[in-house]
Short mmCIF file of C-alpha atoms in Angstrom, two decimals:
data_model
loop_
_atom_site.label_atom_id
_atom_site.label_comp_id
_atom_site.label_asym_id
_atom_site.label_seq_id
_atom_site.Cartn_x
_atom_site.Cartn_y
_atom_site.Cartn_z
CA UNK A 5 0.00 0.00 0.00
CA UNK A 6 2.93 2.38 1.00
CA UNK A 7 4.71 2.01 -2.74
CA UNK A 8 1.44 2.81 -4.37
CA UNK A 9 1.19 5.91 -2.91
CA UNK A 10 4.78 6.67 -3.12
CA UNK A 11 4.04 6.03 -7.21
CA UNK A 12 0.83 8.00 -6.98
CA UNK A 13 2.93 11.12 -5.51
CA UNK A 14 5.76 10.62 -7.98
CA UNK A 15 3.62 10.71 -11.01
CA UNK A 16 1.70 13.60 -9.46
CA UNK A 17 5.23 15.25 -8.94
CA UNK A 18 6.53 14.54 -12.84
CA UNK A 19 3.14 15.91 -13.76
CA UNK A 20 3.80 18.92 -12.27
CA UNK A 21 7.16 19.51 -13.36
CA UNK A 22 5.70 19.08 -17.32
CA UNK A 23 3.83 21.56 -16.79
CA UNK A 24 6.00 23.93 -15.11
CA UNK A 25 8.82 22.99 -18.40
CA UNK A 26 5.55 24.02 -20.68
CA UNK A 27 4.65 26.96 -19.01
CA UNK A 28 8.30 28.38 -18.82
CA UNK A 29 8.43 27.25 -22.94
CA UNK A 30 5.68 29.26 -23.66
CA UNK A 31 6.85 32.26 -22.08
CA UNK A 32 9.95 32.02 -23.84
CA UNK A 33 8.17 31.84 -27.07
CA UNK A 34 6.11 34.95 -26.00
CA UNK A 35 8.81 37.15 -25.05
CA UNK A 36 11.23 36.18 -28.22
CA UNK A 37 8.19 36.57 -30.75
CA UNK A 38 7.67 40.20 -29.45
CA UNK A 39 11.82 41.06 -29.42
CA UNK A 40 11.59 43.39 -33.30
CA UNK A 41 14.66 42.77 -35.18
CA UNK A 42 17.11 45.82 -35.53
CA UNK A 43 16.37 48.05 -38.56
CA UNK A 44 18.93 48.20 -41.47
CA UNK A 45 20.80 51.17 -42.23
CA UNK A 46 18.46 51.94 -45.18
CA UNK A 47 15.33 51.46 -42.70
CA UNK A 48 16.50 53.22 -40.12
CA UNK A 49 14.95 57.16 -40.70
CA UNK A 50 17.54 59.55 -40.55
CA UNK A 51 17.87 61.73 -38.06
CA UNK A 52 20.70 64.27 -37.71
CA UNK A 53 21.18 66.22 -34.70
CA UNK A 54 21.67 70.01 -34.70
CA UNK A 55 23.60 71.83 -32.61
CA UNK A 56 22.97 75.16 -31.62
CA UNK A 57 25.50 77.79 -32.69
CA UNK A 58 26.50 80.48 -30.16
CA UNK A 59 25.77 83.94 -30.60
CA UNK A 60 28.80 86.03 -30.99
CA UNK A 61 29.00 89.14 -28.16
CA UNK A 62 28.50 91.33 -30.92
CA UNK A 63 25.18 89.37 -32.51
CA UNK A 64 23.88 89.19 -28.38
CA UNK A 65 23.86 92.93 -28.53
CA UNK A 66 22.25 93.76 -31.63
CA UNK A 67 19.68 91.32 -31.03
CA UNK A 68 18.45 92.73 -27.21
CA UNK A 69 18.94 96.65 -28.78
CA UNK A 70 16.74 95.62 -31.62
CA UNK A 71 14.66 93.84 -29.33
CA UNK A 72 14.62 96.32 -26.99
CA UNK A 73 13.51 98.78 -30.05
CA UNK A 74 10.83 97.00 -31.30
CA UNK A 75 9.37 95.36 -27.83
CA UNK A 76 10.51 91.91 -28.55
CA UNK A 77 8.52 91.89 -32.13
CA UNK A 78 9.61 91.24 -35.57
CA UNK A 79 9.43 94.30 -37.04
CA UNK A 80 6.73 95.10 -39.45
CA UNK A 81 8.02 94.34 -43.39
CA UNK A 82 6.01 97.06 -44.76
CA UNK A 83 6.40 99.43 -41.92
CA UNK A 84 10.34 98.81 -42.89
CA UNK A 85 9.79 99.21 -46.09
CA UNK A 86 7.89 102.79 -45.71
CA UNK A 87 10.73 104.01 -43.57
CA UNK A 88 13.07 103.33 -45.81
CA UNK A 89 11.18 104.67 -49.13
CA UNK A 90 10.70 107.91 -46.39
CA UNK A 91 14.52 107.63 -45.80
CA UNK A 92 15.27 107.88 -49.65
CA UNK A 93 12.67 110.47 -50.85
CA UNK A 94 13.89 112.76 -47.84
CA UNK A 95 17.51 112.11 -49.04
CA UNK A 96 16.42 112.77 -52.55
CA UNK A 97 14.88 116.38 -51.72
CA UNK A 98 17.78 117.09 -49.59
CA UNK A 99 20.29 116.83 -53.03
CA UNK A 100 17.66 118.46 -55.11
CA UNK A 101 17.44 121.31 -52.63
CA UNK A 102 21.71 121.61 -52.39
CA UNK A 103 21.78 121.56 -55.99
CA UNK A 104 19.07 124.60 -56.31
CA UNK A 105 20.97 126.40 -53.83
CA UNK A 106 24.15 125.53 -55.83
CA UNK A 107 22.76 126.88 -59.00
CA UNK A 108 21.54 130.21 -56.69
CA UNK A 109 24.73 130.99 -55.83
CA UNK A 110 26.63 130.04 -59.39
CA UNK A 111 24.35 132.05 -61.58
CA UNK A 112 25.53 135.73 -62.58
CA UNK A 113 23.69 138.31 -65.05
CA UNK A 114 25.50 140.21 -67.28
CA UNK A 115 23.99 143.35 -69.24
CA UNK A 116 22.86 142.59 -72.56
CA UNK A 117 23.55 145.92 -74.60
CA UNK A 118 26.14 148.45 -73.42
CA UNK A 119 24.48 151.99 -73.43
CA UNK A 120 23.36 154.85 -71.33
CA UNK A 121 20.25 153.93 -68.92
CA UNK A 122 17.74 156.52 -70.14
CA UNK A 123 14.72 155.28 -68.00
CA UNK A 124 15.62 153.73 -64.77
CA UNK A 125 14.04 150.67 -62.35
CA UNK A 126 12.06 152.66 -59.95
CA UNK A 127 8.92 151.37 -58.22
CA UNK A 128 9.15 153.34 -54.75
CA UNK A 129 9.48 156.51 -56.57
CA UNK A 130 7.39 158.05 -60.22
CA UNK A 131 10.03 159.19 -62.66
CA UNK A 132 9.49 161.61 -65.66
CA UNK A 133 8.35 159.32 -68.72
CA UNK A 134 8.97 162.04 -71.98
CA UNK A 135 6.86 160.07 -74.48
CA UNK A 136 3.77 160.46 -72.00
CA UNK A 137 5.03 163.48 -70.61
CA UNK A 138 4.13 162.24 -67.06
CA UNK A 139 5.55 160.49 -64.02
CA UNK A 140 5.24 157.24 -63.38
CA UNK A 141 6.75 153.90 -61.72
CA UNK A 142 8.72 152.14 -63.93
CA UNK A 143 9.69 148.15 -63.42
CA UNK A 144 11.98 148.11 -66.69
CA UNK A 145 15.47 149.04 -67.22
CA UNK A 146 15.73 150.80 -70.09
CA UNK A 147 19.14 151.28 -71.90
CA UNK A 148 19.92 153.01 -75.04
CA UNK A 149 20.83 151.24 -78.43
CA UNK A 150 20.52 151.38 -81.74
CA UNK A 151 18.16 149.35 -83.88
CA UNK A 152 20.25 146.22 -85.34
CA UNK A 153 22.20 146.28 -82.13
CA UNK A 154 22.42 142.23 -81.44
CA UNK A 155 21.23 141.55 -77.91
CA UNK A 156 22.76 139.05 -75.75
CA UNK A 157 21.47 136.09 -73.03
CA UNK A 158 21.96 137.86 -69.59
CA UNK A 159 22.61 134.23 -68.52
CA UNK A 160 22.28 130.56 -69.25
CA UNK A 161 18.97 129.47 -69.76
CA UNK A 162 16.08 128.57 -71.98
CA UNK A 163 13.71 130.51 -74.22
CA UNK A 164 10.61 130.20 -72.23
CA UNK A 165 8.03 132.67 -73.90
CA UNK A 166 7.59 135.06 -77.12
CA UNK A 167 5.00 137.79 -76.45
CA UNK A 168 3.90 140.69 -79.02
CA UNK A 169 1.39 143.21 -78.36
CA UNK A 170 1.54 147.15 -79.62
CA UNK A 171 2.82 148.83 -76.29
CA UNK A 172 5.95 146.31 -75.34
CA UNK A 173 6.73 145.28 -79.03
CA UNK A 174 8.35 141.52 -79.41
CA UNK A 175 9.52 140.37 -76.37
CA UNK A 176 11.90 137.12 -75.82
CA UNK A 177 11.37 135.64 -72.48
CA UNK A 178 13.98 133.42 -70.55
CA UNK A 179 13.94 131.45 -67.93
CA UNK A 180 17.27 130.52 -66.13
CA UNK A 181 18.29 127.68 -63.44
CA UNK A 182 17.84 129.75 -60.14
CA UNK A 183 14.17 130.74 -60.98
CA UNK A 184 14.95 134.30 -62.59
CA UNK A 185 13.38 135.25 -65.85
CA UNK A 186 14.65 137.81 -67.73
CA UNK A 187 13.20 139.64 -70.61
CA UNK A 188 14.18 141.39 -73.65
CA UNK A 189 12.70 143.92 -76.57
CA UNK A 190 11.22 144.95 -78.61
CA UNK A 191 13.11 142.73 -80.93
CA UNK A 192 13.01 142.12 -84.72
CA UNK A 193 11.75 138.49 -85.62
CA UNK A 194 14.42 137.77 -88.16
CA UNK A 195 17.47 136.34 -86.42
CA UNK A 196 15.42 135.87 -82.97
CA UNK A 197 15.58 133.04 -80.80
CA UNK A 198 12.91 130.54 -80.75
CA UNK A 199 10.67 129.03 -77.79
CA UNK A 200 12.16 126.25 -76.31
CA UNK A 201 15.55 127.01 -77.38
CA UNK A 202 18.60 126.59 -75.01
CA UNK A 203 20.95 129.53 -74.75
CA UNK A 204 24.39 130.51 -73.25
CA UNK A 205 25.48 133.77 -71.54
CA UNK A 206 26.67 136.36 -74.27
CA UNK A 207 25.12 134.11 -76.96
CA UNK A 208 22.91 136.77 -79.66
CA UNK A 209 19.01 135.87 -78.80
CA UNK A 210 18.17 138.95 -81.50
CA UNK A 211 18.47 142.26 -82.65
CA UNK A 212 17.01 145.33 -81.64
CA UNK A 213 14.18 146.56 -83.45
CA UNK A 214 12.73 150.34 -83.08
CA UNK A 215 10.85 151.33 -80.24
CA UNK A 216 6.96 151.50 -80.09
CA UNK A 217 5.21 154.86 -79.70
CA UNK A 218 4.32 154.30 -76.67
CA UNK A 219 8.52 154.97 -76.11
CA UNK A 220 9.56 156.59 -79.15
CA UNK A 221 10.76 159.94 -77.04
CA UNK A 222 13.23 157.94 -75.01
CA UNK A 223 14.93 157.28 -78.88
CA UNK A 224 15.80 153.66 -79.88
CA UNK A 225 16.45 151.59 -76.40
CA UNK A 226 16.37 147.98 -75.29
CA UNK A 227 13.78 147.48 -72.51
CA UNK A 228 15.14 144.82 -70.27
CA UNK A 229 13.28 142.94 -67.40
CA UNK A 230 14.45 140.74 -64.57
CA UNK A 231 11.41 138.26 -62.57
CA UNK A 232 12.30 136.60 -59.28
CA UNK A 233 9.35 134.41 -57.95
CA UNK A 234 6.59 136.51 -60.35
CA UNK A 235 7.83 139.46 -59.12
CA UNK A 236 9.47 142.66 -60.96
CA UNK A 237 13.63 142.98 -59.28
CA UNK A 238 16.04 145.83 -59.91
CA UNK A 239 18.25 144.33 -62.56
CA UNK A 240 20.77 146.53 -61.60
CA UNK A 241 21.08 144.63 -58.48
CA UNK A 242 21.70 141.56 -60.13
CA UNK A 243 24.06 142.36 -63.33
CA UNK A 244 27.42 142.59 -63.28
CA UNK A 245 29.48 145.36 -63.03
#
C-alpha cells in the first residue's frame, strides 16, 4: 500500500514539473516573438542632430537693442519698407534742394547791350516818362541802343516765352536755373531766338528793333526785365558790373 502511494505522488510530482517545463516554454516563445529585429541602415529614418551655434557678443547685442527697439517683435516688413522709401525720398529732396541752392549761388547776369540807362528801375518813386510826358513807376530798365544792335542772353537758360502786343513790341522771355526770368525787346523776328531754345550767356538771342510809340521819345532803347518768384527785381542789383 505504502509504494502505491509513493508512485501516486511521484507521477503527481513529474506531472507537475511538465507543466512547469511548458509553461516556462511558452513564455519564452512569448517574449522572443515580441523582441523586433534591428532596422537596417536603409530602414532606419535619418535623423541628424543640430547643434545650436552660439551667438557672438556682438550678434547678443544687436539682437536685445533691436529687441529692446521693437518690444521683442519682428518688425513690421512694410512698416520697414515705408521708412526706408521715407529715408530715400527725404535724401532725394535734400540733393535736389543743395543743388538749387548751388545753381543760386553760381548764376551771374550780365547786361545785354552796353548803353546809357535813359529810363531807370524805380517802383518806390514816379520818374518823368517824356513820351507820355508824365511820371510814373517804372519796373523796366531801359538802356539806349541802336536798332540792329544784337542783344545778348543775360545768362544761361532757356527761351521760355515770345509775347507781341503794340505797347511792349516783341519780347523774348527766358527762364534761367535759379528761378529768374529775364526779358528782352522789342526785338526784330528775323534772327530771334525761338521758344524752347537753349541759350548761353553772351550768346545773340536777336536784334534790336525800333521802339513802339508808346517809347519813341526815349529814342531807340532795349527794354530789359528781370522776374524773381513773379515778381518785378532791380536788374541793376543783379548784373554785373
Amino acid at each position: 500500500m505504502k509504494k502505491k502511494n509513493e508512485s501516486k505522488m511521484a507521477a503527481v510530482l513529474v506531472s507537475m514539473g511538465l507543466c512547469v517545463v511548458a509553461l516556462g516554454a511558452g513564455m519564452t516563445y512569448y517574449t522572443w516573438s515580441n523582441v523586433k529585429e534591428p532596422l537596417t541602415a536603409e530602414e532606419s529614418p535619418a535623423s541628424p542632430v543640430t547643434v545650436a551655434k552660439s551667438p557672438t557678443l556682438d550678434t547678443a547685442k544687436a539682437q536685445r537693442e533691436q529687441m529692446s527697439n521693437d518690444d521683442g517683435e519682428a518688425p513690421d516688413p512694410e512698416v520697414a519698407q515705408e521708412a526706408k522709401t521715407t529715408k530715400t525720398t527725404t535724401s532725394e529732396k535734400k540733393t535736389t534742394e543743395k543743388a538749387t541752392e548751388k545753381a543760386q549761388q553760381t548764376v551771374t547776369y550780365a547786361y545785354p547791350v552796353t548803353g546809357e540807362t535813359v529810363m531807370p528801375y524805380s517802383v518806390d518813386k514816379a520818374v518823368y516818362d517824356p513820351t507820355l510826358d508824365q511820371y510814373r513807376t517804372n519796373d523796366t530798365l531801359c538802356i539806349a541802343a541802336e536798332a540792329g544792335t544784337e542783344v545778348k542772353a543775360a545768362a544761361d537758360g532757356t527761351v521760355a516765352e515770345i509775347k507781341e502786343d503794340d505797347e511792349s513790341g516783341r519780347t523774348l522771355v527766358v527762364e534761367h536755373a535759379d528761378g529768374t526770368r529775364t526779358t528782352y525787346g522789342p526785338l526784330m523776328a528775323e534772327g530771334m531766338d525761338k521758344k524752347g531754345d537753349t541759350v548761353t550767356k553772351g550768346q545773340t538771342v536777336g536784334k534790336l528793333d525800333q521802339p513802339t510809340k508808346y517809347q519813341a521819345a526815349l529814342g531807340s532803347h532795349l527794354v530789359f526785365a528781370m522776374e524773381v518768384k513773379g515778381e518785378r527785381v532791380d536788374p541793376t542789383k543783379k548784373l554785373e558790373k
